PDB file of C-alpha atoms and ligand atoms in Angstrom:
ATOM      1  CA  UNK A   1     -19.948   2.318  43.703  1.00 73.00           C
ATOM      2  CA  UNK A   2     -16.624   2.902  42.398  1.00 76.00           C
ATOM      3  CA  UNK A   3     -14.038   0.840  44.160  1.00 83.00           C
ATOM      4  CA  UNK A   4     -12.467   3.803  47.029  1.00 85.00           C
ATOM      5  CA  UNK A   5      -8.716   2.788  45.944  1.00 94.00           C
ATOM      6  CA  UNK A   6      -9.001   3.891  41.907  1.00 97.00           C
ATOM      7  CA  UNK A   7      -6.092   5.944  41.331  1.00 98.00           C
ATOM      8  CA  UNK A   8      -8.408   7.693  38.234  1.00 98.00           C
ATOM      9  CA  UNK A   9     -11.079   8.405  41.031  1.00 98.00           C
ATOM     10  CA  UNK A  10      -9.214   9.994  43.110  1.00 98.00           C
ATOM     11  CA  UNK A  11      -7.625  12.302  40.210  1.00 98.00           C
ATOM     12  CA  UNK A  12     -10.906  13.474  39.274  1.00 98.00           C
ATOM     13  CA  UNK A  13     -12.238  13.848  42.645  1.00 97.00           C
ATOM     14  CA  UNK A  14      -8.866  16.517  43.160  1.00 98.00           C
ATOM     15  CA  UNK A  15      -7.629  14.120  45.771  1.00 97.00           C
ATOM     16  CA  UNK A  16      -4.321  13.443  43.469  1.00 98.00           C
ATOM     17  CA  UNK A  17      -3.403  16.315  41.989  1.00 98.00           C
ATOM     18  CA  UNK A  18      -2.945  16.332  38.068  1.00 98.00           C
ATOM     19  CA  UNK A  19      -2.050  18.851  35.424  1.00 98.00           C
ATOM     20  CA  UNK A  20      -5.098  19.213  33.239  1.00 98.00           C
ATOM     21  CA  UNK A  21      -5.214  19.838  29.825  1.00 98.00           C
ATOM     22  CA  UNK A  22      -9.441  19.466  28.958  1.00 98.00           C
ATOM     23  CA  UNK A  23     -12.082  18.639  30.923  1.00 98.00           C
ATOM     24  CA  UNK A  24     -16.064  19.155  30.902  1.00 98.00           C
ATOM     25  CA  UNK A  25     -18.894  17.357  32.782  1.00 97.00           C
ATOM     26  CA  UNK A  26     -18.132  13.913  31.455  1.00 97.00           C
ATOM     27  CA  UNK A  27     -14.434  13.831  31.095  1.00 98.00           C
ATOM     28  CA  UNK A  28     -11.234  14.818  32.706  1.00 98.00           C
ATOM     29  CA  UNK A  29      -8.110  14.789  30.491  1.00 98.00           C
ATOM     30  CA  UNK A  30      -4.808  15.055  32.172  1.00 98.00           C
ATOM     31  CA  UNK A  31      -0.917  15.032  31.150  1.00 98.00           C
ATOM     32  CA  UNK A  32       0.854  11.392  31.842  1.00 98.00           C
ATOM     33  CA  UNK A  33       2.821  11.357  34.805  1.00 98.00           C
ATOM     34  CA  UNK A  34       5.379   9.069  32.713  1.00 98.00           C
ATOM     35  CA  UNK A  35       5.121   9.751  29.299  1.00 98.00           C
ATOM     36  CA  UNK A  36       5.701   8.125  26.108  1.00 97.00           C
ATOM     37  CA  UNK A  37       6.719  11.234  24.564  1.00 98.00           C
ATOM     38  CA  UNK A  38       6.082  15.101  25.047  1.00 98.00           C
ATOM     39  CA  UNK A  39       2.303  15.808  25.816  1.00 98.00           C
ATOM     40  CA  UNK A  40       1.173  12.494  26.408  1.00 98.00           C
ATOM     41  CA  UNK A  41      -1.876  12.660  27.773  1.00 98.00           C
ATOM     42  CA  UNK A  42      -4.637  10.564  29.554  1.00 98.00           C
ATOM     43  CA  UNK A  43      -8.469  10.783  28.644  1.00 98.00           C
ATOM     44  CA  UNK A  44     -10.934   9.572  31.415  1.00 98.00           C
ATOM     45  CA  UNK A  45     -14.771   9.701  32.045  1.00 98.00           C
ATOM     46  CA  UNK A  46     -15.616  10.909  35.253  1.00 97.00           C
ATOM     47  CA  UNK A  47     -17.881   8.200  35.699  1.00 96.00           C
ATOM     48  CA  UNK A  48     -15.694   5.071  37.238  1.00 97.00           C
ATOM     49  CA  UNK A  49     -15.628   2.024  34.384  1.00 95.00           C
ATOM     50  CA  UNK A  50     -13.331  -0.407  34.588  1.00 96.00           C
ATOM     51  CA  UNK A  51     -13.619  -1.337  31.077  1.00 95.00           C
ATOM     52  CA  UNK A  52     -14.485  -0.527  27.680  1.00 96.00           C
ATOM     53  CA  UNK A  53     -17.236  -3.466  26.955  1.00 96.00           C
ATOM     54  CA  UNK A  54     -19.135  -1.517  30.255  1.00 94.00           C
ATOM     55  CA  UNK A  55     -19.598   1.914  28.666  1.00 96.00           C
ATOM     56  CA  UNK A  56     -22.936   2.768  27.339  1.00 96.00           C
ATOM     57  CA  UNK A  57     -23.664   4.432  23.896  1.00 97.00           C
ATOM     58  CA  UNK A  58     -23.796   7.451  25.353  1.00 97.00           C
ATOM     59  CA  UNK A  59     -20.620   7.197  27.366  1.00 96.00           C
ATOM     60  CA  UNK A  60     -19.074   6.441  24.313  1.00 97.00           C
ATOM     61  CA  UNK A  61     -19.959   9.947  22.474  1.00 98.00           C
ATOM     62  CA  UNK A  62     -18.855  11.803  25.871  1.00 97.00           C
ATOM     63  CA  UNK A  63     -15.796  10.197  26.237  1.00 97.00           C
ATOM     64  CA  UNK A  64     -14.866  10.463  22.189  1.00 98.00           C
ATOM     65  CA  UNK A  65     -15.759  14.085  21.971  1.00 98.00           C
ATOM     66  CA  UNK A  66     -13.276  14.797  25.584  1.00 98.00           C
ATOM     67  CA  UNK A  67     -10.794  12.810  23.133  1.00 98.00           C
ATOM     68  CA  UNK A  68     -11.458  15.093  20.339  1.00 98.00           C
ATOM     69  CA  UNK A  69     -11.096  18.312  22.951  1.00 98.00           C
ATOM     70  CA  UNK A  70      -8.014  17.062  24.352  1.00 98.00           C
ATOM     71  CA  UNK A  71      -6.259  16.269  21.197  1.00 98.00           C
ATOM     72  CA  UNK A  72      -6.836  19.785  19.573  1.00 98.00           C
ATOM     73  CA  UNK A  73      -5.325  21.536  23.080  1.00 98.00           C
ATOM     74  CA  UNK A  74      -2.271  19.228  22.831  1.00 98.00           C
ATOM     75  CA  UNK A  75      -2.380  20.069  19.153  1.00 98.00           C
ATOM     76  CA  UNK A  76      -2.607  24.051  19.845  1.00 98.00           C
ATOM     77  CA  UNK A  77       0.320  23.443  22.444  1.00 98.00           C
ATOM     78  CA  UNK A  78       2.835  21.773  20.835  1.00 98.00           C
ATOM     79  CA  UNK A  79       1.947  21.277  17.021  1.00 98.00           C
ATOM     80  CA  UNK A  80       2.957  17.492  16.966  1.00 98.00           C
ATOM     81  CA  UNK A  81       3.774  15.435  13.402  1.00 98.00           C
ATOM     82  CA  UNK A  82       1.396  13.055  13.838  1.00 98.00           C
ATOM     83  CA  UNK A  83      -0.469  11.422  17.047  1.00 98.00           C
ATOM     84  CA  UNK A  84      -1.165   7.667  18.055  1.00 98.00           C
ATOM     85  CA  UNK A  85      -4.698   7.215  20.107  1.00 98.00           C
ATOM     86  CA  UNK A  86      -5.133   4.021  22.372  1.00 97.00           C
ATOM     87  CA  UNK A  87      -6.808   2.241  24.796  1.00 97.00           C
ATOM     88  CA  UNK A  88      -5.227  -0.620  27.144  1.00 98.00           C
ATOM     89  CA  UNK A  89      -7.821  -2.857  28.196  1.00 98.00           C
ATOM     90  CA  UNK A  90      -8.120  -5.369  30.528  1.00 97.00           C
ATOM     91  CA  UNK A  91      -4.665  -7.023  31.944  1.00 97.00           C
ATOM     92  CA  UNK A  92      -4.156  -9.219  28.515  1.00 96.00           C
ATOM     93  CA  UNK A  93      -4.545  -5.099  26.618  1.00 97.00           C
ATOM     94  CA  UNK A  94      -1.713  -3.926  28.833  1.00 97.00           C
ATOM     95  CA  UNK A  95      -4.260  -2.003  31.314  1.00 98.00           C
ATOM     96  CA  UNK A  96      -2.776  -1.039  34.444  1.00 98.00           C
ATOM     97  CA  UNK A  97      -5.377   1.082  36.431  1.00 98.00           C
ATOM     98  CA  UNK A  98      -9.004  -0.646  35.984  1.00 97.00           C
ATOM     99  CA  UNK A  99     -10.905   2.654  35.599  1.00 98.00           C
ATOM    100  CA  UNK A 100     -11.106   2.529  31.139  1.00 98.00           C
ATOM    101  CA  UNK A 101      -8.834   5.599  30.032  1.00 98.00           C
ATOM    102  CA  UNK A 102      -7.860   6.633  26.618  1.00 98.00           C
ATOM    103  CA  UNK A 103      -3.944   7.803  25.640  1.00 98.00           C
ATOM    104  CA  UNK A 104      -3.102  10.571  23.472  1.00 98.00           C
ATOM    105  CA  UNK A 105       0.983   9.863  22.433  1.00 98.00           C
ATOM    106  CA  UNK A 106       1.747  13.240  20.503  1.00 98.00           C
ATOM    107  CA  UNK A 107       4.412  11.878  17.276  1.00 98.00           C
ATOM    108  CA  UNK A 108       7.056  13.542  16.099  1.00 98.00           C
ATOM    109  CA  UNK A 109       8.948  12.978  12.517  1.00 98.00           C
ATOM    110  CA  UNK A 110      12.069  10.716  13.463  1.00 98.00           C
ATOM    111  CA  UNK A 111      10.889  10.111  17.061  1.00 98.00           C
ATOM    112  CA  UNK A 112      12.543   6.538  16.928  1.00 97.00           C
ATOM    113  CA  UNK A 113       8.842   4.903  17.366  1.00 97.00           C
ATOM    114  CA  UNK A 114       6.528   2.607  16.046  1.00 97.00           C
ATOM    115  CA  UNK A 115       2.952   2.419  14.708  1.00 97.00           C
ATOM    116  CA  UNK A 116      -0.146   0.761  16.399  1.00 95.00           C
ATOM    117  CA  UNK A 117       1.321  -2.590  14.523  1.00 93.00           C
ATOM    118  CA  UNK A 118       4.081  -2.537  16.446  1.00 94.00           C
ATOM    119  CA  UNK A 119       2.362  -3.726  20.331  1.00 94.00           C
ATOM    120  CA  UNK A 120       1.918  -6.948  19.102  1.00 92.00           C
ATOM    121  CA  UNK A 121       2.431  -9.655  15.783  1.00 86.00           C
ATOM    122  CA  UNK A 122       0.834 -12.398  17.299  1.00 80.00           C
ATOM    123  CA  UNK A 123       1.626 -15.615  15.940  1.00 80.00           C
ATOM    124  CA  UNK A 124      -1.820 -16.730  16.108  1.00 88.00           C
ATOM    125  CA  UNK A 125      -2.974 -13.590  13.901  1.00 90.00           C
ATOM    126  CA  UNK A 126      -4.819 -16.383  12.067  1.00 91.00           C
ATOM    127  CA  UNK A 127      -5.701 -16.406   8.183  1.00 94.00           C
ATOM    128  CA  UNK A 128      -8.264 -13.590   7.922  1.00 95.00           C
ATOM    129  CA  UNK A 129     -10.887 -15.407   5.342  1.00 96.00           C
ATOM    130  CA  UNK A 130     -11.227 -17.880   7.969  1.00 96.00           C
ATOM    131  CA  UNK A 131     -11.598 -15.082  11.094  1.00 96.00           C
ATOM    132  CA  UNK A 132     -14.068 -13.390   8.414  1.00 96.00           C
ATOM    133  CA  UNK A 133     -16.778 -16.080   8.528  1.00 97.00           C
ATOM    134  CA  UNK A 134     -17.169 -15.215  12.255  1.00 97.00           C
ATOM    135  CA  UNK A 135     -18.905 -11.925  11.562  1.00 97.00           C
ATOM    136  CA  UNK A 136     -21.205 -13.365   8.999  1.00 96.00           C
TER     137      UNK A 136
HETATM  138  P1  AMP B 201      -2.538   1.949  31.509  1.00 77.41           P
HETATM  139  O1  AMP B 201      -1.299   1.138  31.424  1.00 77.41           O
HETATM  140  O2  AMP B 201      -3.225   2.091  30.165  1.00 77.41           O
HETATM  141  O3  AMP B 201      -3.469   1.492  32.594  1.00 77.41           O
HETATM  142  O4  AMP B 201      -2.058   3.404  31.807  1.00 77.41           O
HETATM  143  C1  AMP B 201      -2.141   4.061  33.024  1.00 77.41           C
HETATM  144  C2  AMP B 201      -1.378   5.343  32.861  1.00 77.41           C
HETATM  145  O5  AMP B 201      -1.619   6.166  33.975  1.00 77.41           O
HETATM  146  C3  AMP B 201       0.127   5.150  32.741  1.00 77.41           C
HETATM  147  O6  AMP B 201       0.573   5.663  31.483  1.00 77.41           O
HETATM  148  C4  AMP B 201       0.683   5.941  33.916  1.00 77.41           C
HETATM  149  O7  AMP B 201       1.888   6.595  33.622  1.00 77.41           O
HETATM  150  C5  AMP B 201      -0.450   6.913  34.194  1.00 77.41           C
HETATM  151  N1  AMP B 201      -0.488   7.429  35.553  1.00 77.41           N
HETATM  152  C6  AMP B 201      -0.361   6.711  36.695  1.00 77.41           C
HETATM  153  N2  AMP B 201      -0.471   7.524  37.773  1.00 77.41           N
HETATM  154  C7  AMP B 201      -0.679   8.778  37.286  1.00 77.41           C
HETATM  155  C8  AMP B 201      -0.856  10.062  37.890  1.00 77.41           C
HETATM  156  N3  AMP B 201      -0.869  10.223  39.221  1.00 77.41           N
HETATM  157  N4  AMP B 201      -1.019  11.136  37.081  1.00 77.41           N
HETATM  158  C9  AMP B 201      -1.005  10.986  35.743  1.00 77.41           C
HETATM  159  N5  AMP B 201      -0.858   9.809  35.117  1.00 77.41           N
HETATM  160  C10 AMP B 201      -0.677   8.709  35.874  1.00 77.41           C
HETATM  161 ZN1   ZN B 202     -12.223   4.943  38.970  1.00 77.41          ZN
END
């Protein structure tokens, strides 16, 4: 059971309104109510997750191809330069509301903001030959 106070939930079930911009069985995609920049948009499966390491294979495709959908309406609307995709997940990831959501930030050519390096240069990056041996 999804917990009854998820803000996402309650989106999808039409309890808070939203302005949509895709949505299909598994996925509900829906303009930020504070955006990051014109046409910033929120991807969610219908199907309360908190998190990313809970979604299922299949989830996965559903959720990527609502993504795809939602990104090619913001595209048709408003022809952006460029686009960043991203998740925030779990509280250390920057994730506010615990049902897993992806963001669409539409870019524009002098927009004044970074690229996905700029959330974080952690100082324990580590050296990468050692982080390598982990995945052998
Ligand atoms: P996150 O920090 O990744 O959990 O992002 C949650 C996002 O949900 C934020 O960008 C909020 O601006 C957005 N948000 C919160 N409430 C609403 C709402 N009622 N309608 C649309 N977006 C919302
Ligand atoms: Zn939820």
């Amino acid at each position: 059971m999804p917990p009854a106070d998820c803000l996402f939930c309650k989106i999808i079930a039409g309890e808070i309104p939203n302005y949509t911009v895709y949505e299909d069985t598994q996925v509900l995609a829906f303009l930020d109510i504070n955006p990051c920049a014109k046409g910033h948009t929120v991807i969610v499966p219908k199907k309360h997750l908190a998190t990313l390491i809970e979604m299922t294979e299949t989830q996965w495709r559903a959720t990527l191809e609502g993504v795809r959908q939602a990104l090619r309406r913001v595209e048709a609307a408003l022809q952006p330069d460029g686009f960043n995709i991203g998740i925030n997940d779990r509280p250390a990831g920057g994730q506010v509301v615990p049902h897993v959501h992806w963001h669409i930030i539409p870019r524009w050519q002098g927009d004044g903001g970074g690229s996905i390096h700029s959330i974080i240069k952690g100082k324990d990056a580590g050296d990468v030959k050692e982080t390598a041996k982990l995945f052998k």
